[in-house]
Every structure is written in C-alpha cells, then in structure tokens.
C-alpha atoms as a printed R data frame, in Angstrom:
    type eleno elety resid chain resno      x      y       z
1   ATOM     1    CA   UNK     A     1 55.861 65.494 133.870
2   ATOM     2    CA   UNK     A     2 54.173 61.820 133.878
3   ATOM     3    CA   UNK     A     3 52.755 60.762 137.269
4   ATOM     4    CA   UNK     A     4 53.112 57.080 138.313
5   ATOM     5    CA   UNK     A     5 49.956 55.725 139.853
6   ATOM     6    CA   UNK     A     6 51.056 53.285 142.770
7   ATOM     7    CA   UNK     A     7 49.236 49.326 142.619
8   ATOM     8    CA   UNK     A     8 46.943 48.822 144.865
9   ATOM     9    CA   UNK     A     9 45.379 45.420 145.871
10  ATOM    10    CA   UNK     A    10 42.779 44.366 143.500
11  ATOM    11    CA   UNK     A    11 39.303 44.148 145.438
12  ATOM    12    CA   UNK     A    12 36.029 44.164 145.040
13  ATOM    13    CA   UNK     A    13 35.447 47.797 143.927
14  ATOM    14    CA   UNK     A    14 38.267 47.698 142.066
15  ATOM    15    CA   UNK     A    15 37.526 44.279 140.232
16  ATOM    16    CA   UNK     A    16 33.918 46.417 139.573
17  ATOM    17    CA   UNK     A    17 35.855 49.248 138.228
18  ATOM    18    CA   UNK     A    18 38.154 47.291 136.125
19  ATOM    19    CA   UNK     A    19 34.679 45.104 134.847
20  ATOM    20    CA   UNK     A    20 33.232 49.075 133.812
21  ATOM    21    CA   UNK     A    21 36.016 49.974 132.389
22  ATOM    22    CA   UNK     A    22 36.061 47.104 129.999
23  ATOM    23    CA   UNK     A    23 32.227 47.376 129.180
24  ATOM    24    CA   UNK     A    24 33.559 51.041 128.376
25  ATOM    25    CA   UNK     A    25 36.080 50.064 126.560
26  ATOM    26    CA   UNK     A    26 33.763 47.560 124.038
27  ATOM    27    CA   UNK     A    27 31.041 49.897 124.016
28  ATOM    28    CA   UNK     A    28 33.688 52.268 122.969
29  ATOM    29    CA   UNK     A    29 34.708 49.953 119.790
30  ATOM    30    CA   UNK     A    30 31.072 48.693 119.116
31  ATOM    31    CA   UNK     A    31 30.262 52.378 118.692
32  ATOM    32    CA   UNK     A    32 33.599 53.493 116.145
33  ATOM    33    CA   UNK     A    33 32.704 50.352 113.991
34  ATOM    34    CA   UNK     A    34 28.579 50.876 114.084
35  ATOM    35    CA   UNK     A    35 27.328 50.337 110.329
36  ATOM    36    CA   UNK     A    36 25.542 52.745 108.477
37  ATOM    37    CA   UNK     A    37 23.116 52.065 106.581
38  ATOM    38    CA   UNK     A    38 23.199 52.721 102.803
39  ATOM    39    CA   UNK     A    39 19.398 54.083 102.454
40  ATOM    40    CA   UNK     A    40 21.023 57.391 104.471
41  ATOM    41    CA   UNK     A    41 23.874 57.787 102.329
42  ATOM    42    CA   UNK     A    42 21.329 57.871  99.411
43  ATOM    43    CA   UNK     A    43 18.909 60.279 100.965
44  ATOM    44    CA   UNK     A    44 21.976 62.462 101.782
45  ATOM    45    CA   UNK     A    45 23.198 62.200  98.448
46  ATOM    46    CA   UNK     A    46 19.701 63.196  97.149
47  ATOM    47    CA   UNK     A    47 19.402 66.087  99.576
48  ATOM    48    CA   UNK     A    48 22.743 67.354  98.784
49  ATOM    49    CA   UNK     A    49 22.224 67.218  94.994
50  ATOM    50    CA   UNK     A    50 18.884 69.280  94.979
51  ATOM    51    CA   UNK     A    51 19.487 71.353  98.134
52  ATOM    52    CA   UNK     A    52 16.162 71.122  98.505
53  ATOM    53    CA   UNK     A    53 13.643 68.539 100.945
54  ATOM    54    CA   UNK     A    54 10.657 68.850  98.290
55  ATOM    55    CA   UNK     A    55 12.792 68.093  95.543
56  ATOM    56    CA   UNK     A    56 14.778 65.245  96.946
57  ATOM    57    CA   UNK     A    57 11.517 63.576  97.801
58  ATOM    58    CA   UNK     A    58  9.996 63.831  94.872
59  ATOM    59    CA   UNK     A    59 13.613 62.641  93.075
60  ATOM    60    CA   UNK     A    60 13.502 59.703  95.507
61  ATOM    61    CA   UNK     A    61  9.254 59.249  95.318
62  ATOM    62    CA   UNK     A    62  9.296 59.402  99.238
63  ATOM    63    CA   UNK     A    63  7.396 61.782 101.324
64  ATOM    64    CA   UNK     A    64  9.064 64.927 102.395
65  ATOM    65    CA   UNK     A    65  8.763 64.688 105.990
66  ATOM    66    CA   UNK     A    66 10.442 60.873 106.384
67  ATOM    67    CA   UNK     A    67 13.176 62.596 104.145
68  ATOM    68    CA   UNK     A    68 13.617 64.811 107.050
69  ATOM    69    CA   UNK     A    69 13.025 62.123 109.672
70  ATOM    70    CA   UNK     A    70 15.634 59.885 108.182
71  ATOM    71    CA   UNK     A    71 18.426 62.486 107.609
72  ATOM    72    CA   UNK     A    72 18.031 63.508 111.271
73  ATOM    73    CA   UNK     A    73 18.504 60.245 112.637
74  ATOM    74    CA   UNK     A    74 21.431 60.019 110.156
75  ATOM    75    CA   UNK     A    75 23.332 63.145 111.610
76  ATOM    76    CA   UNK     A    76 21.864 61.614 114.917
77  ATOM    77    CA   UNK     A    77 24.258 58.795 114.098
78  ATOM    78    CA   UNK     A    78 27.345 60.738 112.964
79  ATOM    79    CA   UNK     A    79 27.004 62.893 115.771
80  ATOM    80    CA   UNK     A    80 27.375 66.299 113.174
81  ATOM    81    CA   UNK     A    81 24.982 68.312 111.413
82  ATOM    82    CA   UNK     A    82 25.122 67.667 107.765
83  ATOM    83    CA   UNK     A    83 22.961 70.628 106.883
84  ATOM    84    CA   UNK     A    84 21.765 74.371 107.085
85  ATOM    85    CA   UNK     A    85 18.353 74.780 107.607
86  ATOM    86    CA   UNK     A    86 15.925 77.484 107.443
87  ATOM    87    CA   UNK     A    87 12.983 78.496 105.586
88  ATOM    88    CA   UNK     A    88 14.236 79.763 102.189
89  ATOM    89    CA   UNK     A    89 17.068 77.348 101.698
90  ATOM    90    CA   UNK     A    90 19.384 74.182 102.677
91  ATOM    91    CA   UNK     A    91 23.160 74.127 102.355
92  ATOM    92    CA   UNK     A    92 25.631 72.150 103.298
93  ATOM    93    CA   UNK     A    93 27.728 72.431 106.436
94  ATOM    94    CA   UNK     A    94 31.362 71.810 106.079
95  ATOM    95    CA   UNK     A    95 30.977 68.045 107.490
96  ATOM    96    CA   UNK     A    96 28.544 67.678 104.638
97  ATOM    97    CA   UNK     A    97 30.865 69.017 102.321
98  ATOM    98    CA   UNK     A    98 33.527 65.963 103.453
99  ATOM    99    CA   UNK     A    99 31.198 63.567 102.864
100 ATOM   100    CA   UNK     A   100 29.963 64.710  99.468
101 ATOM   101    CA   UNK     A   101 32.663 63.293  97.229
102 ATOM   102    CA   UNK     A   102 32.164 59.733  99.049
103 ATOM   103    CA   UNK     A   103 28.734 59.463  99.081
104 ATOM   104    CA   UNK     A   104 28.149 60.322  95.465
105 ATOM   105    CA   UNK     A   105 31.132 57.629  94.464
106 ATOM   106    CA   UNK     A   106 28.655 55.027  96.226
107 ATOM   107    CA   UNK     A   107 25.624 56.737  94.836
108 ATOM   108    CA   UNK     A   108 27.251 56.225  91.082
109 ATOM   109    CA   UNK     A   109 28.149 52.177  92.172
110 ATOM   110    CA   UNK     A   110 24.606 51.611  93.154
111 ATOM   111    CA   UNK     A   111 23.485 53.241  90.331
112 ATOM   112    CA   UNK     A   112 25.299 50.930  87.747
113 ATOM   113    CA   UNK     A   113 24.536 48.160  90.382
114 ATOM   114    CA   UNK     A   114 20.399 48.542  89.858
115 ATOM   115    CA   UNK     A   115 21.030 49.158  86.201
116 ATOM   116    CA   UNK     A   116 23.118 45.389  85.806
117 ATOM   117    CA   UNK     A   117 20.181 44.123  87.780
118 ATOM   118    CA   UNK     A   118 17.728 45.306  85.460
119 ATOM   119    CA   UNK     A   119 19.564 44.658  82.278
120 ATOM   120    CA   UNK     A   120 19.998 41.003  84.021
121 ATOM   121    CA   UNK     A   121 15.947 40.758  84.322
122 ATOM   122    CA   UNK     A   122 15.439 41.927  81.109
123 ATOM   123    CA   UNK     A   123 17.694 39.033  79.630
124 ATOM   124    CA   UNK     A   124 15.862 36.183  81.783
125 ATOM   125    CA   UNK     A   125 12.698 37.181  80.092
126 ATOM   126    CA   UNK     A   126 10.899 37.002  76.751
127 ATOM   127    CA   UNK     A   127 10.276 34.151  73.718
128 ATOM   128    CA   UNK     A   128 12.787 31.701  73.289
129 ATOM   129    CA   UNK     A   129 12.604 29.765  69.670
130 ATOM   130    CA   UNK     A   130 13.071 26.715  69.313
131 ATOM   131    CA   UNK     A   131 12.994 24.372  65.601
132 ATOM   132    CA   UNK     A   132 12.417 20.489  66.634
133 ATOM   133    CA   UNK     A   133 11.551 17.614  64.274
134 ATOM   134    CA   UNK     A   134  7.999 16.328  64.490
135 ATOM   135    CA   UNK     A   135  9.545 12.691  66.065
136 ATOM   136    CA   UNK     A   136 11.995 14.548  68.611
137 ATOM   137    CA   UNK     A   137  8.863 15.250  71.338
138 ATOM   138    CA   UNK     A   138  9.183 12.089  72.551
139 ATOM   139    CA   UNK     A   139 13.123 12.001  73.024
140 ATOM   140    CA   UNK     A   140 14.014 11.774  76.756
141 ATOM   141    CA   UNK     A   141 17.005 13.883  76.860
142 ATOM   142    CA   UNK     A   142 15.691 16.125  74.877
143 ATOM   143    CA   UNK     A   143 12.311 16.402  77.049
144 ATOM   144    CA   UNK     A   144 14.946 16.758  79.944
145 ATOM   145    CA   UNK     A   145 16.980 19.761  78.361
146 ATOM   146    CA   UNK     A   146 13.930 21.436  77.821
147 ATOM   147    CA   UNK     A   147 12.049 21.027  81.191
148 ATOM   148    CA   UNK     A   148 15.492 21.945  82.925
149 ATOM   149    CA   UNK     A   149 15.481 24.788  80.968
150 ATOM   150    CA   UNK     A   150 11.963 26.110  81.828
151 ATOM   151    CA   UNK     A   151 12.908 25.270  85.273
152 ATOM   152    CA   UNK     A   152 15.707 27.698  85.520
153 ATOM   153    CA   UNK     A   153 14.293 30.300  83.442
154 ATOM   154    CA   UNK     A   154 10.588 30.851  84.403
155 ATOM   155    CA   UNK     A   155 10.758 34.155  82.470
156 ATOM   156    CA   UNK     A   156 10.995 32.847  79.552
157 ATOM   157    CA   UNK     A   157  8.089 32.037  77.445
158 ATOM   158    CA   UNK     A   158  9.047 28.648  74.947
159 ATOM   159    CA   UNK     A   159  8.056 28.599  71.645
160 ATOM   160    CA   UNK     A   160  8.485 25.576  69.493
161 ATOM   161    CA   UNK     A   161  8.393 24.996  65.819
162 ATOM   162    CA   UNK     A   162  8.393 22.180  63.937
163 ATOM   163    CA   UNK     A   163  9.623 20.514  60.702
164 ATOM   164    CA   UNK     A   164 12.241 19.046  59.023
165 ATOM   165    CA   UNK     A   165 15.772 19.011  59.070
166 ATOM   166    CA   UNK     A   166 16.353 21.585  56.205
167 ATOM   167    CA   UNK     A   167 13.127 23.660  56.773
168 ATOM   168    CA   UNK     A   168 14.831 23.901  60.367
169 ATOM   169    CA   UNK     A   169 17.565 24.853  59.030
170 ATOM   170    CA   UNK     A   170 16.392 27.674  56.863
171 ATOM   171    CA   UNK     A   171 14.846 28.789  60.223
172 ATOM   172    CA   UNK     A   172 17.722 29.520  62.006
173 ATOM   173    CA   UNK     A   173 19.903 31.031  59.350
174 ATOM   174    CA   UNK     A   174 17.291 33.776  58.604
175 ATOM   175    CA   UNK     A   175 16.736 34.341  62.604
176 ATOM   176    CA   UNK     A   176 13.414 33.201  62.350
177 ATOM   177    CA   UNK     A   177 13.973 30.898  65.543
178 ATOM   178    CA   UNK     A   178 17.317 30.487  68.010
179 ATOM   179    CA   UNK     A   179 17.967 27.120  68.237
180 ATOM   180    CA   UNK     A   180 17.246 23.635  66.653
181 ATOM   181    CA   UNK     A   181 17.420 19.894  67.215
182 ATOM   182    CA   UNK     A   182 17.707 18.174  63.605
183 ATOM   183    CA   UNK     A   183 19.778 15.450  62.493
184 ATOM   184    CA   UNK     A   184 22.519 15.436  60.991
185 ATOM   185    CA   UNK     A   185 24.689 15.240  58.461
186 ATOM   186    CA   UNK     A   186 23.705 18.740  57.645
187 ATOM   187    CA   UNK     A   187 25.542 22.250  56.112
188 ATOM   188    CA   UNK     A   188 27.338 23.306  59.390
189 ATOM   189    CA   UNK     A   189 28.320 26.869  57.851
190 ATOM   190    CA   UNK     A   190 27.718 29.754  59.716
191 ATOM   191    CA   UNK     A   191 25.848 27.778  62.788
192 ATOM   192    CA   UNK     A   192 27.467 26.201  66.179
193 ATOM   193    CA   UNK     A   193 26.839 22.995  66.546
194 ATOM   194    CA   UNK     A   194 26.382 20.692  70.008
195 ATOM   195    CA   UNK     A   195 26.282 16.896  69.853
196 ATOM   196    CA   UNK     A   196 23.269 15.573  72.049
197 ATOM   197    CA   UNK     A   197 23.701 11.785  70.907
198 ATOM   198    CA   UNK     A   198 25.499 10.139  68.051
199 ATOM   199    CA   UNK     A   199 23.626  8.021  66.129
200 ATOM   200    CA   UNK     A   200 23.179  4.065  66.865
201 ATOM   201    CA   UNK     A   201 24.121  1.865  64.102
202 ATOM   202    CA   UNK     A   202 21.637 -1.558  64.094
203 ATOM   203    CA   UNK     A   203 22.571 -4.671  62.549
C-alpha cells in the first residue's frame, strides 16, 4: 500500500535538501548522457576481433600496455567488465558480447569514412595539364582562373603547354593534357566547351 508523506513547512534544511536533491538529480542526467569517446569503441573493437592485447596493438600500431590502460578506463566508464582476463587468453563477457554487433557497425563507418578521406587526398593531388596559346599569359581572367585555382588546390602541381589552336587541340583529344584555352571557331566534337569571353569586334 502507498504511504502519503504529510507537507511540511519549507525551511532552511529543507530548502538545502531540496537544493541536493536537484544537484542529484542533474548529476544524475549529466552522467546517463556522458559521451564516449570513439578511440574506445575502436580499441574494443580491435580487442574483441583478435582476442588478444599483443595482437590488437600491433593491429592498431599502439603499445600493448595503453591498450590495456585505455580499455580499463573504458569499462571504468560503462561501469561493466567487457572482458575475461587471465594469462592464456581473453574472452568476452556477456556485456561485451552486447556491444559487439554495435561497435563493429561503427568500426565498418569509420572505416569507409578514412578510406573517402584518403581517396579525397589522393584526388587534390598530382599534375594538372594545361594547353594555352603563347599570347594568352598575359590575359587577366585567365591569369585569375589560374591563380584561383592554385589557390584552392595547393596539391596540385600545374603544368602548362603551349601552342596553337589546333596543336592544342590534338593535345587534348589524345589525353596528352586536360584542358585548353584556344580560340575559337574550332571542331567542338568529342570535347566540352566553356566560354571565357566572346570575341570583340573593332571597327
């Protein structure tokens, strides 16, 4: 049967109690939504795939014992162990067991993650070719494009070739170079073409 608590007077002591309870009460929260931090789900995942300290180090080119150091203040965290220790072997408690299916779904996501990044590097850098006619140096907006270019892309090494309009041409259609600024009117097959400036009739 529920017991009903009869209201007292609010006082001091109670006012303190009430102010307690409500640092309880946000400590309380504060700890349910604490963060973890990704670096232990990793190690854990590592860990858990090799069963093994040594070889999860070595997997993860950290030393053993911060391995060890880390995953203990992880369980420290979760307040559960997520492993069987002893001198032969490692195995998974139960707890670890939960977790597995989770953690390696993140593992995969970071995975593909670093791999974007890297395939995203690799694309900023290297030679790009460029065909310009000998006169074109000179051209403003075309001195612009370029320095904005090397601006954005400091991994990217410019190299520039020049000639004329034809021999430019010939260039890009056997993928000797990637782009070109000629004149025109020119043999737009097989080629996409972008309009800089139209030409200024004098009279």
């Amino acid at each position: 049967m529920a017991r009903i608590a009869k209201t007292a007077p609010v006082g001091a002591n109670d006012e303190n109690d009430l102010g307690a309870l409500h640092a309880r009460r946000i400590a309380a929260v504060d700890d349910d939504n604490r963060s973890i931090d990704v670096e232990f789900l990793l190690f854990f995942n590592a860990v858990s795939e090799n069963l093994s300290f040594t070889k999860a180090a070595k997997a993860l080119s950290i030393d053993q014992s911060w391995l060890s150091h880390k995953i203990r203040q992880f369980e420290a965290l979760l307040g559960f162990n997520l492993f069987i220790r002893n001198t032969r072997h490692v195995e998974l408690t139960a707890a670890g067991r939960a977790l597995l299916d989770p953690v390696r779904r993140l593992a995969n996501v970071v995975d593909q993650a670093r791999d974007a990044a890297n395939a995203l590097r690799d694309s900023m850098s290297g030679v790009l070719r460029v065909g310009a006619l000998p006169f074109s140096f000179p051209d403003p907006q075309r001195t612009r494009l370029i320095d904005r270019f090397i601006a954005t892309h400091e991994g990217i090494q410019l190299n520039v070739t020049s000639g004329p309009t034809p021999a430019l041409l010939d260039h890009l259609r056997a993928g000797r170079i990637d782009l070109a600024f000629v004149s025109a009117p020119f043999e737009e097959a097989g080629l996409d073409r972008l309009l800089l400036r139209a030409r200024t009739a004098f009279r």
